[in-house]
Tab-separated table of C-alpha atoms in Angstrom:
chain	number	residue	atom	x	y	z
H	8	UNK	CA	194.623	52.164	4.123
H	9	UNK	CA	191.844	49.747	5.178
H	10	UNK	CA	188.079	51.700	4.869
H	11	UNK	CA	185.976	51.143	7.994
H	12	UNK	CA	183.185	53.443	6.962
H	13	UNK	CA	180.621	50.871	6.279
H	14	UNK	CA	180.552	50.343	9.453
H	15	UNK	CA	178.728	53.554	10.297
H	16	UNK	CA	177.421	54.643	7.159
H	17	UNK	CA	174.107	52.996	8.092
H	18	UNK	CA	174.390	54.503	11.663
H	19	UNK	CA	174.238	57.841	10.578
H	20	UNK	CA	170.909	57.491	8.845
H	21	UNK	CA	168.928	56.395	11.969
H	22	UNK	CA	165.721	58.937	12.551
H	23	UNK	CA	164.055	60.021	15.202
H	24	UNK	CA	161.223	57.905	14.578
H	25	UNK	CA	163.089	55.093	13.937
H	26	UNK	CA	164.071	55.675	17.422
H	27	UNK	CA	161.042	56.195	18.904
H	28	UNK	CA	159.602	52.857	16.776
H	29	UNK	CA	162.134	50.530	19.013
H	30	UNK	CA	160.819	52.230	21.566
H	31	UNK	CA	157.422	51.600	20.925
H	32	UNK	CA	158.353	48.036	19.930
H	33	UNK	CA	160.411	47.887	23.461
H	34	UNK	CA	156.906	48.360	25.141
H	35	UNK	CA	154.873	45.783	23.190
H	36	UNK	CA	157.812	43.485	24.055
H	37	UNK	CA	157.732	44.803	27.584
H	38	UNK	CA	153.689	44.728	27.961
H	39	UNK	CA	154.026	41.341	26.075
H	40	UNK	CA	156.736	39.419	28.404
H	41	UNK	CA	155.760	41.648	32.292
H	42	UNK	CA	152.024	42.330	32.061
H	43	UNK	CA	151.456	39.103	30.233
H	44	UNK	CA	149.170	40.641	27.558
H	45	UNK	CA	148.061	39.404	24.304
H	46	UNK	CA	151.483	38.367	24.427
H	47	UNK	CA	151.491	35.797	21.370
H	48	UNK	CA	151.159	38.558	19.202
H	49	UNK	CA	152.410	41.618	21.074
H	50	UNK	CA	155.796	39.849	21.199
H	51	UNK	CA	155.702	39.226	17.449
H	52	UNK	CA	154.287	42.685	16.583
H	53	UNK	CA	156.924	44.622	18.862
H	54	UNK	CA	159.881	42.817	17.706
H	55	UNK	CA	158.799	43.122	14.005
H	56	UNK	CA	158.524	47.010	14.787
H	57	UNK	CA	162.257	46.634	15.330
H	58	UNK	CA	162.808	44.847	12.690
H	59	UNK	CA	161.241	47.216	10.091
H	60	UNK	CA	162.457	49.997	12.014
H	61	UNK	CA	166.554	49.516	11.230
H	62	UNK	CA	167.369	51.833	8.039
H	63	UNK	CA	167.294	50.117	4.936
H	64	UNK	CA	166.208	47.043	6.777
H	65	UNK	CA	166.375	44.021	4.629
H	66	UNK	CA	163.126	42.200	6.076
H	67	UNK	CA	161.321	44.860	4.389
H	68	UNK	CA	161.246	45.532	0.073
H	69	UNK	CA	163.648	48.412	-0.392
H	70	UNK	CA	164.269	50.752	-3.567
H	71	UNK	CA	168.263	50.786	-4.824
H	72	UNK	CA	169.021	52.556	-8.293
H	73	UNK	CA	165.126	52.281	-9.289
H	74	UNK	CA	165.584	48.099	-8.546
H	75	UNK	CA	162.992	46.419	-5.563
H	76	UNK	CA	164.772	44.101	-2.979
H	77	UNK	CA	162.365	42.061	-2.142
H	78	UNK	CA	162.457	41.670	1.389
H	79	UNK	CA	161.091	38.914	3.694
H	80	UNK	CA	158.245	40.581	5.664
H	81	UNK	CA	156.906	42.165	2.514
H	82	UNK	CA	156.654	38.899	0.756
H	83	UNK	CA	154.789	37.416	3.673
H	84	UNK	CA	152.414	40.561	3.839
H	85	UNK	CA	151.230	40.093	0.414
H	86	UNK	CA	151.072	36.448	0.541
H	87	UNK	CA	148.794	36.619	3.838
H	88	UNK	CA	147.236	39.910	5.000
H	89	UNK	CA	146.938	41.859	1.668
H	90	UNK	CA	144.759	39.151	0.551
H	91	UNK	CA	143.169	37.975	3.766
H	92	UNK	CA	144.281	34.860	3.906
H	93	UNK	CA	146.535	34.545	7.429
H	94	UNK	CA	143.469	36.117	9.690
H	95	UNK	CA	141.303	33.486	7.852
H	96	UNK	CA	142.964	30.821	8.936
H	97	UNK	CA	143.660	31.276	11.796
H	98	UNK	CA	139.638	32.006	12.335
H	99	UNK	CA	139.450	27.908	11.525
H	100	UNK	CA	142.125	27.839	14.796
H	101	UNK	CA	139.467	30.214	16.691
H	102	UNK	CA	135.999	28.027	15.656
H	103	UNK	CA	138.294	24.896	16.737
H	104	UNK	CA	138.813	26.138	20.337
H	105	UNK	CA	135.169	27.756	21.007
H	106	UNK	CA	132.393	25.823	22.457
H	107	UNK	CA	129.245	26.773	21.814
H	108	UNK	CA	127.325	24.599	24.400
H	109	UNK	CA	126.525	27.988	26.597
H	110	UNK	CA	124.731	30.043	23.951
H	111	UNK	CA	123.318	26.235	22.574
H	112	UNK	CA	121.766	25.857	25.775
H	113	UNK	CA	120.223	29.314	25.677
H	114	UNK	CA	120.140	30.919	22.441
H	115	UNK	CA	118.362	34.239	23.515
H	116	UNK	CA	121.693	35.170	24.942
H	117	UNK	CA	123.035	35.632	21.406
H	118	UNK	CA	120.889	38.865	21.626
H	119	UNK	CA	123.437	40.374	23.957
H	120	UNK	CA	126.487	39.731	21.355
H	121	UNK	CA	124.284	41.723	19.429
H	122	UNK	CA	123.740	44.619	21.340
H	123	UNK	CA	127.367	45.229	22.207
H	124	UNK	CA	128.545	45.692	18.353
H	125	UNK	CA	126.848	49.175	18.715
H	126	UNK	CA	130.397	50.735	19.657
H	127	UNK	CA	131.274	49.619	16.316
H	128	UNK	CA	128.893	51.611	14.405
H	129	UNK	CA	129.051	54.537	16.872
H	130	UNK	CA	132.724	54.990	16.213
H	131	UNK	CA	132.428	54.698	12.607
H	132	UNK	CA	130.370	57.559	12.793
H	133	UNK	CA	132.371	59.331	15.180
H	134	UNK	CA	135.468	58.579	12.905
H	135	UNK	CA	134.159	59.312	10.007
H	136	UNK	CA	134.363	62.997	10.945
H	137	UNK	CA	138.019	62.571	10.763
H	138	UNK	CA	138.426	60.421	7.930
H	139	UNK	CA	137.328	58.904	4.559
H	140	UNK	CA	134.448	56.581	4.641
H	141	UNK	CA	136.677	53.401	4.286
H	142	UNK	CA	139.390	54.486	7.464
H	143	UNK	CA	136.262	54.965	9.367
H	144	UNK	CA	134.997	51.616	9.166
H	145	UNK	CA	138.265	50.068	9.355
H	146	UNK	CA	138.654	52.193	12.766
H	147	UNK	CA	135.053	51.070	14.317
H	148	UNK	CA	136.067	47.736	13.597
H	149	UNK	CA	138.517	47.614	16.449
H	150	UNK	CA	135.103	47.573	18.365
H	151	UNK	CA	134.690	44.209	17.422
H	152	UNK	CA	137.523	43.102	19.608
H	153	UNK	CA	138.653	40.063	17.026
H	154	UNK	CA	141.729	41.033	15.345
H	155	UNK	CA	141.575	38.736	12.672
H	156	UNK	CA	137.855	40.179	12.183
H	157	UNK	CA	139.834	43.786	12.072
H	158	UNK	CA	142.634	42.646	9.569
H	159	UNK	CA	139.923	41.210	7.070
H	160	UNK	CA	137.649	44.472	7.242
H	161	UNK	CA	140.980	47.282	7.103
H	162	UNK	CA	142.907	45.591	4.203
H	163	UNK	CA	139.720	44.703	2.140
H	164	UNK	CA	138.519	48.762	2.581
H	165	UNK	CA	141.813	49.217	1.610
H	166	UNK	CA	142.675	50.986	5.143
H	167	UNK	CA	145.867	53.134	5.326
H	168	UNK	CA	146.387	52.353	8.684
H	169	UNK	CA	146.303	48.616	9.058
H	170	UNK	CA	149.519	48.967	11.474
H	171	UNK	CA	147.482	51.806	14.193
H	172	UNK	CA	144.185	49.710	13.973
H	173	UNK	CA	145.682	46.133	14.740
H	174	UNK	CA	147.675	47.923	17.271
H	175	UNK	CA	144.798	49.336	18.937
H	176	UNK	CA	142.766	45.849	18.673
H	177	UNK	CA	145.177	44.008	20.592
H	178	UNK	CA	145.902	45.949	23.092
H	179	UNK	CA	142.809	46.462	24.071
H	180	UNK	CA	141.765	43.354	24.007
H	181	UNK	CA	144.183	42.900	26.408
H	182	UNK	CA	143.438	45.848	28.433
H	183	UNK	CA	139.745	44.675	28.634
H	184	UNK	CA	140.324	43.896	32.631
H	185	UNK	CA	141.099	47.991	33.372
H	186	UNK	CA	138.982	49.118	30.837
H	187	UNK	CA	135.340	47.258	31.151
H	188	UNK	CA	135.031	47.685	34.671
H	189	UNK	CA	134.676	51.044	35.349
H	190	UNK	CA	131.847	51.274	32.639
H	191	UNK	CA	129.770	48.785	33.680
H	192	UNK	CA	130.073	50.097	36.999
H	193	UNK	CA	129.208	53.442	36.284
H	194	UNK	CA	126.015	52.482	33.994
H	195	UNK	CA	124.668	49.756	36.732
H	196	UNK	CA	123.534	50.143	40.585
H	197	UNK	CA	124.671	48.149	43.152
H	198	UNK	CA	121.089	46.464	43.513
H	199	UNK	CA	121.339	45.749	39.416
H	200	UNK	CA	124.995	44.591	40.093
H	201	UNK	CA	123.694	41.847	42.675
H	202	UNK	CA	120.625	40.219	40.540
H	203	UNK	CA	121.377	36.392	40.632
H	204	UNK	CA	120.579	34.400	37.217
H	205	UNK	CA	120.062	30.859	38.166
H	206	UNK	CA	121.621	28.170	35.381
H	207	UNK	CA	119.175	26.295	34.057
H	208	UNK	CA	122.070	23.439	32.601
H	209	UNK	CA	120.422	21.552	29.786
H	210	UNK	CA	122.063	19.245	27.430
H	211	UNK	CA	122.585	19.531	23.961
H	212	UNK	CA	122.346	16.734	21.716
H	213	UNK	CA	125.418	15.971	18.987
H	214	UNK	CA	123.309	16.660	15.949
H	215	UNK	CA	122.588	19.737	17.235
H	216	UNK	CA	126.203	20.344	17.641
H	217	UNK	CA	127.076	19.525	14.349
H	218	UNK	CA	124.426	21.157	12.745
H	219	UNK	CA	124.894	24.340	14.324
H	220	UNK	CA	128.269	25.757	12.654
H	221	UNK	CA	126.560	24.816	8.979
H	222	UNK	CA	123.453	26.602	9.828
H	223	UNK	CA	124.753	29.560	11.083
H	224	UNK	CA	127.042	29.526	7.741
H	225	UNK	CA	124.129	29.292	5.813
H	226	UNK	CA	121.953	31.556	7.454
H	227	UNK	CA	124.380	34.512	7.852
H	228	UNK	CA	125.894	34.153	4.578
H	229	UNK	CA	122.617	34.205	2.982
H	230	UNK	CA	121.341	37.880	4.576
H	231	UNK	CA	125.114	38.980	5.052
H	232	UNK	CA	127.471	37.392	1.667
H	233	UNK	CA	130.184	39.600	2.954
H	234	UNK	CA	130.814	37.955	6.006
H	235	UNK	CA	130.397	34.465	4.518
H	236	UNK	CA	134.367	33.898	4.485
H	237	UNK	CA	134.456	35.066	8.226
H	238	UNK	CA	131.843	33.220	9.475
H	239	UNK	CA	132.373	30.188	7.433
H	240	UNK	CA	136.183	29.880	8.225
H	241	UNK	CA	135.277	30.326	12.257
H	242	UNK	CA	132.344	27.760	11.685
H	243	UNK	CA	134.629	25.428	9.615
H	244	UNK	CA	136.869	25.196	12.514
H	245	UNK	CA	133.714	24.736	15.043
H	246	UNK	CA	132.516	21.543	12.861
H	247	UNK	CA	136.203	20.039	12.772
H	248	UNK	CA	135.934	19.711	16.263
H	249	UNK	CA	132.513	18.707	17.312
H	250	UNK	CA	132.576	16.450	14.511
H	251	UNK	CA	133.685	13.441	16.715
H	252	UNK	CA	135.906	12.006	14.006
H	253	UNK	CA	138.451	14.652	13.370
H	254	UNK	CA	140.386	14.899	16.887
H	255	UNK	CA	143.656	15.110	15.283
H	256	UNK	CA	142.606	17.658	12.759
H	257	UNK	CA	140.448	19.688	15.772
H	258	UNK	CA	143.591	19.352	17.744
H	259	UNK	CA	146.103	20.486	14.924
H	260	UNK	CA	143.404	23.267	14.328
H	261	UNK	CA	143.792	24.621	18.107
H	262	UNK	CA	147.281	24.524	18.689
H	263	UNK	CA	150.014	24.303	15.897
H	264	UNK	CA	147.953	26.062	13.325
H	265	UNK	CA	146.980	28.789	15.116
H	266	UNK	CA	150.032	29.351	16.760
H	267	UNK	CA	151.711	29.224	13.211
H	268	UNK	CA	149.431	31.662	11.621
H	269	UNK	CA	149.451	33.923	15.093
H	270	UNK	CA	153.911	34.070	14.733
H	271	UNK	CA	153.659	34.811	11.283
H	272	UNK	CA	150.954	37.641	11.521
H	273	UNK	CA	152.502	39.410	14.444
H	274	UNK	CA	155.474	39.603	12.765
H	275	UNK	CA	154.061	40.148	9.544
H	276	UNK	CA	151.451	43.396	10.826
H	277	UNK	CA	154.741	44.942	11.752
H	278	UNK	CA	155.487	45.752	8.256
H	279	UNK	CA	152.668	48.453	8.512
H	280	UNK	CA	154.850	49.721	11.460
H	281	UNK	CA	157.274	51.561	10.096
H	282	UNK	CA	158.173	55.260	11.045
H	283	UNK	CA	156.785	57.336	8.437
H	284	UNK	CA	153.706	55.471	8.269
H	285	UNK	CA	152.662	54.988	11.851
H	286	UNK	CA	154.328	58.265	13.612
H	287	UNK	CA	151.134	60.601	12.438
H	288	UNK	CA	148.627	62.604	14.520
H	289	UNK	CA	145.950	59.897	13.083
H	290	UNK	CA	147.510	57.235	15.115
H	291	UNK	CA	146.941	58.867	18.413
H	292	UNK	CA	143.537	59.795	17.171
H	293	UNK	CA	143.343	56.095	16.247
H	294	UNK	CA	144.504	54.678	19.404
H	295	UNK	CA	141.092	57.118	21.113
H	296	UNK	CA	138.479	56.310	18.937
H	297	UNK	CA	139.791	52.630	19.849
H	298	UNK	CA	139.052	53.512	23.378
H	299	UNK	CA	136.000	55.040	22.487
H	300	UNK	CA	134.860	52.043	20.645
H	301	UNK	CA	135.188	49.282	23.328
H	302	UNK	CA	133.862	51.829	25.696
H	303	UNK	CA	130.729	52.060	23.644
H	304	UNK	CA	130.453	48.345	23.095
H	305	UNK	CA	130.281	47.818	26.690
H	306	UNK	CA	127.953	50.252	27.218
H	307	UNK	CA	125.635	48.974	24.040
H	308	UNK	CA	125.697	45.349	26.027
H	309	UNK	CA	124.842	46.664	29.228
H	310	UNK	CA	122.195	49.207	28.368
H	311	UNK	CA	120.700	46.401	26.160
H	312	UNK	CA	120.502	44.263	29.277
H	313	UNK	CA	118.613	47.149	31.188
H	314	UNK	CA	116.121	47.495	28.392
H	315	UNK	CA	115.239	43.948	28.738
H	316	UNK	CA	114.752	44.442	32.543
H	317	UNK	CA	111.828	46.766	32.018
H	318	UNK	CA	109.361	43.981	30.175
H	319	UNK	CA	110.710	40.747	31.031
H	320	UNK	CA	109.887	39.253	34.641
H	321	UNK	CA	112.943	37.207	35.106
H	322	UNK	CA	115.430	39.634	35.671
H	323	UNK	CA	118.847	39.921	33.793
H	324	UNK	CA	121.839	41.264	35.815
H	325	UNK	CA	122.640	44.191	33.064
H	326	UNK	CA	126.615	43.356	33.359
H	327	UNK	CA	126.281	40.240	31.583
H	328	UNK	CA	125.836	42.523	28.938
H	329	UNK	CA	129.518	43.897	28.722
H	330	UNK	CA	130.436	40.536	27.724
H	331	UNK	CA	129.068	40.892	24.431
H	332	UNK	CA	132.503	42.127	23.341
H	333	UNK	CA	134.461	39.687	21.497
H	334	UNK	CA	137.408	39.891	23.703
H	335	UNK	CA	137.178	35.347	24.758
H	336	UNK	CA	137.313	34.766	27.423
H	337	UNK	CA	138.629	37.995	28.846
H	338	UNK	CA	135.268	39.975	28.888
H	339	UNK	CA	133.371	36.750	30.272
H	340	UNK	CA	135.448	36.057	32.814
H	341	UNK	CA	135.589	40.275	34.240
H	342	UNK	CA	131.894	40.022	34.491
H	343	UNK	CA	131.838	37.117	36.221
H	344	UNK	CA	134.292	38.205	39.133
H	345	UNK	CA	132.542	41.640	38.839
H	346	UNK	CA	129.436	39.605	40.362
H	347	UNK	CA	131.332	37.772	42.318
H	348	UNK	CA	133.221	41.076	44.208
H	349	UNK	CA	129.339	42.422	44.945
H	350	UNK	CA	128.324	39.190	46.052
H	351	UNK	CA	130.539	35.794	46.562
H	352	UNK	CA	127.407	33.688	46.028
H	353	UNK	CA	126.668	35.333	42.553
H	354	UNK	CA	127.490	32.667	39.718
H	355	UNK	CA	127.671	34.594	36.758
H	356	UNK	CA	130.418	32.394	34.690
H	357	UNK	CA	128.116	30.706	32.402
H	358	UNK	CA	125.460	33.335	30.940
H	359	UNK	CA	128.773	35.373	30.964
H	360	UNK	CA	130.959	32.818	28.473
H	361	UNK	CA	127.601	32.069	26.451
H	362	UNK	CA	127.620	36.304	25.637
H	363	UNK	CA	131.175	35.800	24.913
H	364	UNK	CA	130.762	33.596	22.552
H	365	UNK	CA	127.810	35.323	20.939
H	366	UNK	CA	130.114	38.504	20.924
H	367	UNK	CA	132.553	36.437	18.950
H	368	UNK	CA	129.726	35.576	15.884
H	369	UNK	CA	127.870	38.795	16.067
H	370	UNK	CA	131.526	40.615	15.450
H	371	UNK	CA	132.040	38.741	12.884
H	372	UNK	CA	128.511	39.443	11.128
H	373	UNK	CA	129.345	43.531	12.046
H	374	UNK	CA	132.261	43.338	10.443
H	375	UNK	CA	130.498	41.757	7.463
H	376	UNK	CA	127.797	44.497	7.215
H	377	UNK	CA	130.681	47.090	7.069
H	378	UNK	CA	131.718	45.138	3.952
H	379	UNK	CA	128.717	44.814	2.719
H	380	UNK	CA	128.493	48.955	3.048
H	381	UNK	CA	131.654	49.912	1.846
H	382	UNK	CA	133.151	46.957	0.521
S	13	UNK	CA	119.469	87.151	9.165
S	14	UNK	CA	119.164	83.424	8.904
S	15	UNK	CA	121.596	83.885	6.362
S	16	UNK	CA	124.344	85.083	8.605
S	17	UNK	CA	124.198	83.257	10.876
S	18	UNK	CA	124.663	80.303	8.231
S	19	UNK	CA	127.582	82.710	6.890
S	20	UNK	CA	128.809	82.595	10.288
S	21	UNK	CA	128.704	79.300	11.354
S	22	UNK	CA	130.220	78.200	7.399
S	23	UNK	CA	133.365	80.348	8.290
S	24	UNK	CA	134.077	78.392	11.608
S	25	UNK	CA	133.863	75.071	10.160
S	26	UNK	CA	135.920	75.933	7.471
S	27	UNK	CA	138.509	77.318	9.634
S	28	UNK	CA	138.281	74.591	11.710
S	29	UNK	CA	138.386	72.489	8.880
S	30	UNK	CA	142.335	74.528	7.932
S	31	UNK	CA	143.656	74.262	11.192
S	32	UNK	CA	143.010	70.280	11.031
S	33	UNK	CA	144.440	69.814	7.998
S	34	UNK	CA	148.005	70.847	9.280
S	35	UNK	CA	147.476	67.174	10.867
S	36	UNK	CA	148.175	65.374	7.360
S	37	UNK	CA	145.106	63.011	6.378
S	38	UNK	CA	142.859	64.147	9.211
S	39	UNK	CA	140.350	66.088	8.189
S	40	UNK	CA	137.084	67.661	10.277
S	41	UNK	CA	133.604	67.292	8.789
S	42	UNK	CA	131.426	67.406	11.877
S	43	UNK	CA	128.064	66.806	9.413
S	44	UNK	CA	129.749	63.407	8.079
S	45	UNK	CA	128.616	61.901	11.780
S	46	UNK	CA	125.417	63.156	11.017
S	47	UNK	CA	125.291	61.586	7.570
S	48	UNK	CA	126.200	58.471	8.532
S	49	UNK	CA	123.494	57.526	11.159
S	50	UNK	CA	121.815	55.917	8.388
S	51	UNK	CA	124.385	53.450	8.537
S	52	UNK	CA	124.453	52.731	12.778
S	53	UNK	CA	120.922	52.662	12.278
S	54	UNK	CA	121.038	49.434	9.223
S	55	UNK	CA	124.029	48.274	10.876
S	56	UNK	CA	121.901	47.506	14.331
S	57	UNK	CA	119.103	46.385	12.673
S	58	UNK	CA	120.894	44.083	10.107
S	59	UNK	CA	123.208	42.636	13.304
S	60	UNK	CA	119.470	42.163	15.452
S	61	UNK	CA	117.611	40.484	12.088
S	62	UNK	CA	120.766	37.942	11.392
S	63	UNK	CA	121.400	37.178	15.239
S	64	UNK	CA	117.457	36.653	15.303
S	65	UNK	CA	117.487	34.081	12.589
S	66	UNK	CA	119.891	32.339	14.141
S	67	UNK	CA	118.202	32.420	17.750
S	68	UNK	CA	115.000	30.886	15.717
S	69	UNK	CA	116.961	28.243	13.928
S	70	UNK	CA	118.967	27.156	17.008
S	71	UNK	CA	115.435	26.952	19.040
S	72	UNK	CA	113.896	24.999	16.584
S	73	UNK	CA	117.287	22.523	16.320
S	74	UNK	CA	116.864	22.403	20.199
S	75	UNK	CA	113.291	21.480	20.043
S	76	UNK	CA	113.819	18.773	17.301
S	77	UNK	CA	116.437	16.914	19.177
S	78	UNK	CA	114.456	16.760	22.239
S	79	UNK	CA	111.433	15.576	20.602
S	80	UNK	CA	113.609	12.971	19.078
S	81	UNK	CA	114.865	12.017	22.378
């Protein structure tokens, strides 16, 4: 008599979470492929969930008679995330695609990437009501809207949930359009809302160019070591490419390296996905102080903005502000059609992008003050 | 009376405190947001003094190259 039972002895020890984890993975897919968000590493993350998700699931290490299988997913985690090194490089990737020219042009705009890490700091403090020291800082970091910036901060505070934070990064990085809107709307008047900011264009020599990634290495590793690997990878990538004489390199950087490194995270993150882990209370709390955090940031840029209005004569329009956030080029490009919506004529593109990019460095030197706090 | 109401408002938090921690690792220390002002408060600064230095040193790479020109 032939034994078919393998067939469903694995069947029968599906969970309920398991279940609702391909669910959740069936959304990331879904917001991934149909709404077209962050979908080079929704996609990844959502099918990994699957993945993870399938009892006794080979991709994953699993315990037999006291013996480890190692499993792939695991292997990768170790080799990249536990240790920091995927989100590093693909920070080189980042650098390589960001120009700098806007805030180069105008540096004073870097103040604005400053103002809008407050949500970062406010959350922490707001999490840490709910959880150890370390969680919290690993959970105002989603404030910084960089997920590599998030990966580096949770694993090296030794964050227990790695898989709810990088969850809540993305996606609301991606849901920056619905979510920044509203805020700045409700924190600016319609006369604020139509201030015009001429562009003063100005070029910006090569040397300056070049020089710039190395002295911003230099200068915020020397007042803030801890973010020395962040910043220096991101800047790394910034001098391959304005460099002049590493095109192929600057190139490679952009596309093939980053999209290597941005597969192999999304599916590696999902390893942190499993049932048990991610199917708690704290991830829904999570997921809010997420909200809370790019909600905060926005309003940190804009009321920074306003402040500035009161002594300086040239006027600022205050939603320029929002785009503080690191979310590129998302962020830059809402405020921009925000001006445009109250008034066609309004420009607002490049003081916009040049916060943006500021957002991107000042996240990065928040998330190395939280390491140099609790690190 | 001071005392009681201290009593008082003790016993809520740490009833509080029980009913959160049927939610696993969350816990609920409302004073911990308190506490850790300090930190929003370096955090800010530290962000304004290293975004400042760079500002300066960008300004004065901006200024060089022009004169140069």
């Amino acid at each position: 008599m032939l034994d078919f039972s393998f067939l469903w002895e694995y069947i029968t020890q599906i969970t309920l979470g398991q279940i609702i984890m391909w669910a959740i993975g069936g959304i990331l897919i879904y917001l991934a492929i149909k709404k077209d968000m962050e979908p080079t590493l929704l996609l990844p993350m959502g099918f990994g969930t699957i993945l993870v998700n399938i009892p006794h699931s080979g991709a994953i290490d699993q315990v037999a008679d006291g013996v480890t299988e190692a499993g792939a997913l695991t292997t990768l985690f170790n080799a990249g995330i536990s240790n920091e090194l995927f989100p590093l490089i693909l920070f080189i990737g980042i650098g390589a695609m960001i120009d700098f020219t806007p805030i180069l042009t105008n540096p004073k705009l870097m103040l604005f990437g400053a103002a809008a890490q407050f949500g970062i700091f406010f959350t922490f403090c707001l999490a840490s009501i709910f959880f150890p020291q370390n969680d919290a800082a690993s959970i105002g970091i989603i404030g910084a809207a960089d997920g590599p910036t998030a990966i580096v901060v949770a694993q090296k505070l030794n964050s227990q949930f790695v898989g709810a934070i990088m969850v809540a990064a993305y996606s609301y990085m991606a849901l920056v359009p619905i979510i920044q809107p509203p805020i700045i709307k409700l924190l600016t008047t319609k006369k604020e809302r139509l201030i015009r900011m001429p562009y003063k264009g100005a070029t910006v020599s090569k040397t300056t160019k070049i020089l710039f990634p190395i002295v911003i290495t230099i200068v915020a590793g020397v007042i803030a070591p801890s973010s020395v690997a962040l910043i220096g990878f991101l800047m790394f990538g910034n001098l391959i490419r304005e460099c002049g004489v590493l095109d192929n390199l600057s190139e490679t950087a952009q596309k093939v390296l980053a999209n290597l490194i941005t597969i192999f995270l999304g599916i590696t993150i999902s390893t942190k996905m499993q049932a048990e882990q991610f199917l708690q209370p704290a991830t829904l709390l999570i997921l809010g102080l997420g909200l809370f955090a790019f909600i905060f940031d926005t309003a940190g840029g804009v009321m920074f903005a306003k402040l500035l209005n009161l002594f300086s004569k040239e006027k600022i329009n205050p939603m320029i502000g929002a785009a503080g956030i690191s979310a590129f080029p998302m962020s830059g490009r809402v405020v921009h059609k925000l001006g445009l919506e109250e008034d066609p004529q309004n420009f607002l593109l490049m003081h916009s992008i040049g916060v943006n990019v500021s957002g991107q460095i000042a996240s990065v030197i928040a998330g190395g003050m939280i390491l140099n706090f609790f690190g | 009376m001071d005392t009681e109401i201290v009593t008082t408002a003790t016993e809520v938090v740490t009833e509080a405190a029980n009913a959160a921690s049927m939610f696993g690792d969350i816990t609920f220390e409302p004073m911990n947001f308190v506490s850790n002002l300090g930190y929003m408060a370096t955090g800010m600064v530290g962000i304004f003094v290293v975004i400042g230095a760079i500002i300066l040193v960008t300004s004065l790479m901006n200024k060089i190259s022009t004169k140069n020109k």
